[in-house]
Amino acid sequence: MIDIVPIAEIAPDRVEHLLDVAFGSGRHARTAYRIREGMAMIPELSFAARDAGALVGTIQCWPIRFAGDDGRDVPMVQIGPVAVDPSRQQGGIGQQLTARALEAAATHGLADALTLIGDPEYYGRFFGFDASRTELWRVPGPVERHRLLASGTAVPTGAGILAPRILALA
């Protein structure tokens, strides 16, 4: 039986190990990592999956922003990575984690502008994400355009860049 818990309940080194196993040690060079560079994950939207105490999956969500070429600055949430132990993939763990993160985003009022880089057929079919509004977005690194997905009523359209959401000091 899979138990979904806040990621804060899992030692960070265990999370990092699972991410390395799922994506390889070069994962930090990927575009998704560069979009959220320097940001801390949103703990209320980040979860881990355990089976009999063993860590089998994680999902993390990050505060980012869309900086529009027209001056718009839209706060967004980047979902991912969704990591599942390779020996447990195709068993619905990633789907459970994503559903839980999306539920938490809605509960916390953060579901209006979501984005991720992933399989459009999977995330479209199960969660309603698509690339219809992202065609003019720029990201810091290479991306397959059809995999840059978004969901929510406040998702911006038009040209702009996805970047870390840096809060001004008051």
mmCIF file of C-alpha atoms in Angstrom:
data_model
loop_
_atom_site.group_PDB
_atom_site.id
_atom_site.type_symbol
_atom_site.label_atom_id
_atom_site.label_comp_id
_atom_site.label_asym_id
_atom_site.label_seq_id
_atom_site.Cartn_x
_atom_site.Cartn_y
_atom_site.Cartn_z
ATOM 1 C CA MET A 1 0.000 0.000 0.000
ATOM 2 C CA ILE A 2 1.382 3.385 -1.015
ATOM 3 C CA ASP A 3 1.471 6.076 1.664
ATOM 4 C CA ILE A 4 1.709 9.689 0.430
ATOM 5 C CA VAL A 5 3.358 11.975 3.004
ATOM 6 C CA PRO A 6 4.780 15.516 3.031
ATOM 7 C CA ILE A 7 8.267 15.446 1.565
ATOM 8 C CA ALA A 8 9.534 17.148 4.737
ATOM 9 C CA GLU A 9 9.117 13.775 6.476
ATOM 10 C CA ILE A 10 11.855 12.275 4.276
ATOM 11 C CA ALA A 11 15.559 12.918 4.798
ATOM 12 C CA PRO A 12 16.837 15.174 1.996
ATOM 13 C CA ASP A 13 19.685 12.779 1.149
ATOM 14 C CA ARG A 14 17.131 10.003 0.489
ATOM 15 C CA VAL A 15 15.198 12.303 -1.855
ATOM 16 C CA GLU A 16 18.393 13.267 -3.702
ATOM 17 C CA HIS A 17 19.378 9.601 -4.036
ATOM 18 C CA LEU A 18 15.997 8.718 -5.556
ATOM 19 C CA LEU A 19 16.277 11.645 -7.983
ATOM 20 C CA ASP A 20 19.742 10.459 -9.046
ATOM 21 C CA VAL A 21 18.456 6.906 -9.551
ATOM 22 C CA ALA A 22 15.434 8.119 -11.540
ATOM 23 C CA PHE A 23 17.104 10.833 -13.647
ATOM 24 C CA GLY A 24 20.865 10.426 -13.395
ATOM 25 C CA SER A 25 23.483 12.548 -11.690
ATOM 26 C CA GLY A 26 23.518 15.077 -14.572
ATOM 27 C CA ARG A 27 19.922 16.090 -13.897
ATOM 28 C CA HIS A 28 20.914 19.517 -12.508
ATOM 29 C CA ALA A 29 21.876 20.682 -16.011
ATOM 30 C CA ARG A 30 18.354 20.108 -17.333
ATOM 31 C CA THR A 31 16.179 23.048 -18.321
ATOM 32 C CA ALA A 32 13.589 22.432 -15.582
ATOM 33 C CA TYR A 33 16.305 22.765 -12.950
ATOM 34 C CA ARG A 34 17.568 25.980 -14.534
ATOM 35 C CA ILE A 35 14.081 27.533 -14.532
ATOM 36 C CA ARG A 36 13.840 27.233 -10.742
ATOM 37 C CA GLU A 37 17.521 27.728 -9.953
ATOM 38 C CA GLY A 38 18.138 29.127 -6.485
ATOM 39 C CA MET A 39 14.566 28.628 -5.296
ATOM 40 C CA ALA A 40 13.378 26.478 -2.407
ATOM 41 C CA MET A 41 10.573 24.045 -3.161
ATOM 42 C CA ILE A 42 7.075 24.774 -1.881
ATOM 43 C CA PRO A 43 6.772 22.311 1.020
ATOM 44 C CA GLU A 44 2.948 22.381 1.097
ATOM 45 C CA LEU A 45 2.868 21.103 -2.504
ATOM 46 C CA SER A 46 5.737 18.588 -2.337
ATOM 47 C CA PHE A 47 5.201 14.947 -1.368
ATOM 48 C CA ALA A 48 6.838 11.548 -1.083
ATOM 49 C CA ALA A 49 5.457 8.076 -1.686
ATOM 50 C CA ARG A 50 6.423 5.274 0.680
ATOM 51 C CA ASP A 51 5.702 1.581 0.518
ATOM 52 C CA ALA A 52 6.273 -0.237 3.793
ATOM 53 C CA GLY A 53 8.573 2.631 4.808
ATOM 54 C CA ALA A 54 10.679 2.488 1.630
ATOM 55 C CA LEU A 55 10.852 5.680 -0.442
ATOM 56 C CA VAL A 56 9.440 4.865 -3.888
ATOM 57 C CA GLY A 57 8.557 8.287 -5.296
ATOM 58 C CA THR A 58 8.630 12.053 -4.870
ATOM 59 C CA ILE A 59 7.139 15.179 -6.377
ATOM 60 C CA GLN A 60 8.339 18.702 -5.792
ATOM 61 C CA CYS A 61 6.770 22.030 -6.744
ATOM 62 C CA TRP A 62 8.586 25.325 -7.132
ATOM 63 C CA PRO A 63 7.779 29.050 -7.167
ATOM 64 C CA ILE A 64 8.648 30.473 -10.572
ATOM 65 C CA ARG A 65 7.418 33.351 -12.702
ATOM 66 C CA PHE A 66 6.557 34.258 -16.253
ATOM 67 C CA ALA A 67 8.284 37.521 -17.161
ATOM 68 C CA GLY A 68 6.386 38.752 -20.200
ATOM 69 C CA ASP A 69 8.035 40.786 -22.905
ATOM 70 C CA ASP A 70 5.150 43.233 -22.390
ATOM 71 C CA GLY A 71 6.078 43.776 -18.723
ATOM 72 C CA ARG A 72 3.704 41.246 -17.172
ATOM 73 C CA ASP A 73 5.053 39.394 -14.163
ATOM 74 C CA VAL A 74 2.910 36.315 -13.468
ATOM 75 C CA PRO A 75 3.617 34.112 -10.437
ATOM 76 C CA MET A 76 3.491 30.450 -11.382
ATOM 77 C CA VAL A 77 4.166 27.023 -9.887
ATOM 78 C CA GLN A 78 6.465 24.589 -11.654
ATOM 79 C CA ILE A 79 5.580 20.966 -10.987
ATOM 80 C CA GLY A 80 8.345 18.420 -10.984
ATOM 81 C CA PRO A 81 10.392 16.496 -10.917
ATOM 82 C CA VAL A 82 8.091 13.547 -10.430
ATOM 83 C CA ALA A 83 10.514 10.754 -9.556
ATOM 84 C CA VAL A 84 9.586 7.111 -9.156
ATOM 85 C CA ASP A 85 12.010 4.323 -8.357
ATOM 86 C CA PRO A 86 12.662 2.646 -11.743
ATOM 87 C CA SER A 87 11.640 -0.738 -10.348
ATOM 88 C CA ARG A 88 8.225 0.722 -9.427
ATOM 89 C CA GLN A 89 7.451 2.755 -12.554
ATOM 90 C CA GLN A 90 4.224 2.128 -14.479
ATOM 91 C CA GLY A 91 2.407 1.318 -11.232
ATOM 92 C CA GLY A 92 0.515 4.590 -10.774
ATOM 93 C CA ILE A 93 2.786 6.103 -8.126
ATOM 94 C CA GLY A 94 3.638 9.154 -10.240
ATOM 95 C CA GLN A 95 -0.048 9.664 -10.981
ATOM 96 C CA GLN A 96 -0.904 9.520 -7.268
ATOM 97 C CA LEU A 97 1.837 12.003 -6.423
ATOM 98 C CA THR A 98 0.796 14.417 -9.165
ATOM 99 C CA ALA A 99 -2.868 14.241 -8.143
ATOM 100 C CA ARG A 100 -1.898 14.969 -4.528
ATOM 101 C CA ALA A 101 0.265 17.952 -5.523
ATOM 102 C CA LEU A 102 -2.522 19.368 -7.699
ATOM 103 C CA GLU A 103 -5.047 18.943 -4.879
ATOM 104 C CA ALA A 104 -2.687 20.765 -2.522
ATOM 105 C CA ALA A 105 -2.167 23.555 -5.079
ATOM 106 C CA ALA A 106 -5.930 24.038 -5.294
ATOM 107 C CA THR A 107 -6.295 23.980 -1.492
ATOM 108 C CA HIS A 108 -3.594 26.652 -1.118
ATOM 109 C CA GLY A 109 -4.919 28.844 -3.944
ATOM 110 C CA LEU A 110 -1.927 28.111 -6.189
ATOM 111 C CA ALA A 111 -3.571 26.205 -9.045
ATOM 112 C CA ASP A 112 -4.261 29.143 -11.383
ATOM 113 C CA ALA A 113 -0.915 29.088 -13.202
ATOM 114 C CA LEU A 114 0.894 25.756 -13.282
ATOM 115 C CA THR A 115 3.587 24.547 -15.630
ATOM 116 C CA LEU A 116 5.768 21.496 -16.141
ATOM 117 C CA ILE A 117 7.966 19.841 -18.701
ATOM 118 C CA GLY A 118 6.640 16.384 -19.468
ATOM 119 C CA ASP A 119 4.806 13.966 -21.699
ATOM 120 C CA PRO A 120 1.846 15.829 -23.233
ATOM 121 C CA GLU A 121 -0.249 12.699 -23.748
ATOM 122 C CA TYR A 122 0.106 11.617 -20.104
ATOM 123 C CA TYR A 123 -0.286 15.016 -18.437
ATOM 124 C CA GLY A 124 -3.045 16.013 -20.847
ATOM 125 C CA ARG A 125 -5.036 12.834 -20.435
ATOM 126 C CA PHE A 126 -4.866 12.613 -16.655
ATOM 127 C CA PHE A 127 -4.469 16.231 -15.556
ATOM 128 C CA GLY A 128 -5.534 18.596 -18.357
ATOM 129 C CA PHE A 129 -2.105 20.109 -19.122
ATOM 130 C CA ASP A 130 -1.340 21.191 -22.683
ATOM 131 C CA ALA A 131 1.035 23.317 -24.743
ATOM 132 C CA SER A 132 -1.590 25.582 -26.310
ATOM 133 C CA ARG A 133 -0.460 28.685 -24.394
ATOM 134 C CA THR A 134 3.287 28.053 -24.154
ATOM 135 C CA GLU A 135 4.406 28.339 -27.759
ATOM 136 C CA LEU A 136 6.068 31.746 -27.300
ATOM 137 C CA TRP A 137 7.586 31.064 -23.894
ATOM 138 C CA ARG A 138 11.353 31.022 -23.563
ATOM 139 C CA VAL A 139 13.227 28.889 -21.053
ATOM 140 C CA PRO A 140 16.883 28.866 -19.961
ATOM 141 C CA GLY A 141 17.986 25.851 -21.933
ATOM 142 C CA PRO A 142 16.754 23.493 -24.615
ATOM 143 C CA VAL A 143 13.212 22.167 -24.496
ATOM 144 C CA GLU A 144 11.027 20.144 -26.804
ATOM 145 C CA ARG A 145 8.247 22.715 -27.363
ATOM 146 C CA HIS A 146 5.433 20.169 -27.231
ATOM 147 C CA ARG A 147 6.615 19.103 -23.731
ATOM 148 C CA LEU A 148 6.375 22.609 -22.199
ATOM 149 C CA LEU A 149 2.900 22.335 -20.679
ATOM 150 C CA ALA A 150 0.594 24.516 -18.612
ATOM 151 C CA SER A 151 -2.708 24.395 -16.770
ATOM 152 C CA GLY A 152 -4.869 26.952 -14.966
ATOM 153 C CA THR A 153 -7.040 29.971 -15.552
ATOM 154 C CA ALA A 154 -4.211 32.513 -15.113
ATOM 155 C CA VAL A 155 -1.651 30.876 -17.411
ATOM 156 C CA PRO A 156 -0.172 33.686 -19.497
ATOM 157 C CA THR A 157 0.060 33.626 -23.257
ATOM 158 C CA GLY A 158 2.426 35.542 -25.466
ATOM 159 C CA ALA A 159 6.166 35.984 -25.407
ATOM 160 C CA GLY A 160 8.142 35.869 -22.196
ATOM 161 C CA ILE A 161 10.550 33.800 -20.152
ATOM 162 C CA LEU A 162 10.103 31.369 -17.294
ATOM 163 C CA ALA A 163 12.456 32.177 -14.432
ATOM 164 C CA PRO A 164 12.844 31.805 -10.664
ATOM 165 C CA ARG A 165 10.379 33.867 -8.637
ATOM 166 C CA ILE A 166 12.591 36.211 -6.663
ATOM 167 C CA LEU A 167 10.746 38.065 -3.930
ATOM 168 C CA ALA A 168 11.716 41.680 -3.261
ATOM 169 C CA LEU A 169 13.091 42.443 0.167
ATOM 170 C CA ALA A 170 10.904 44.822 2.143
#
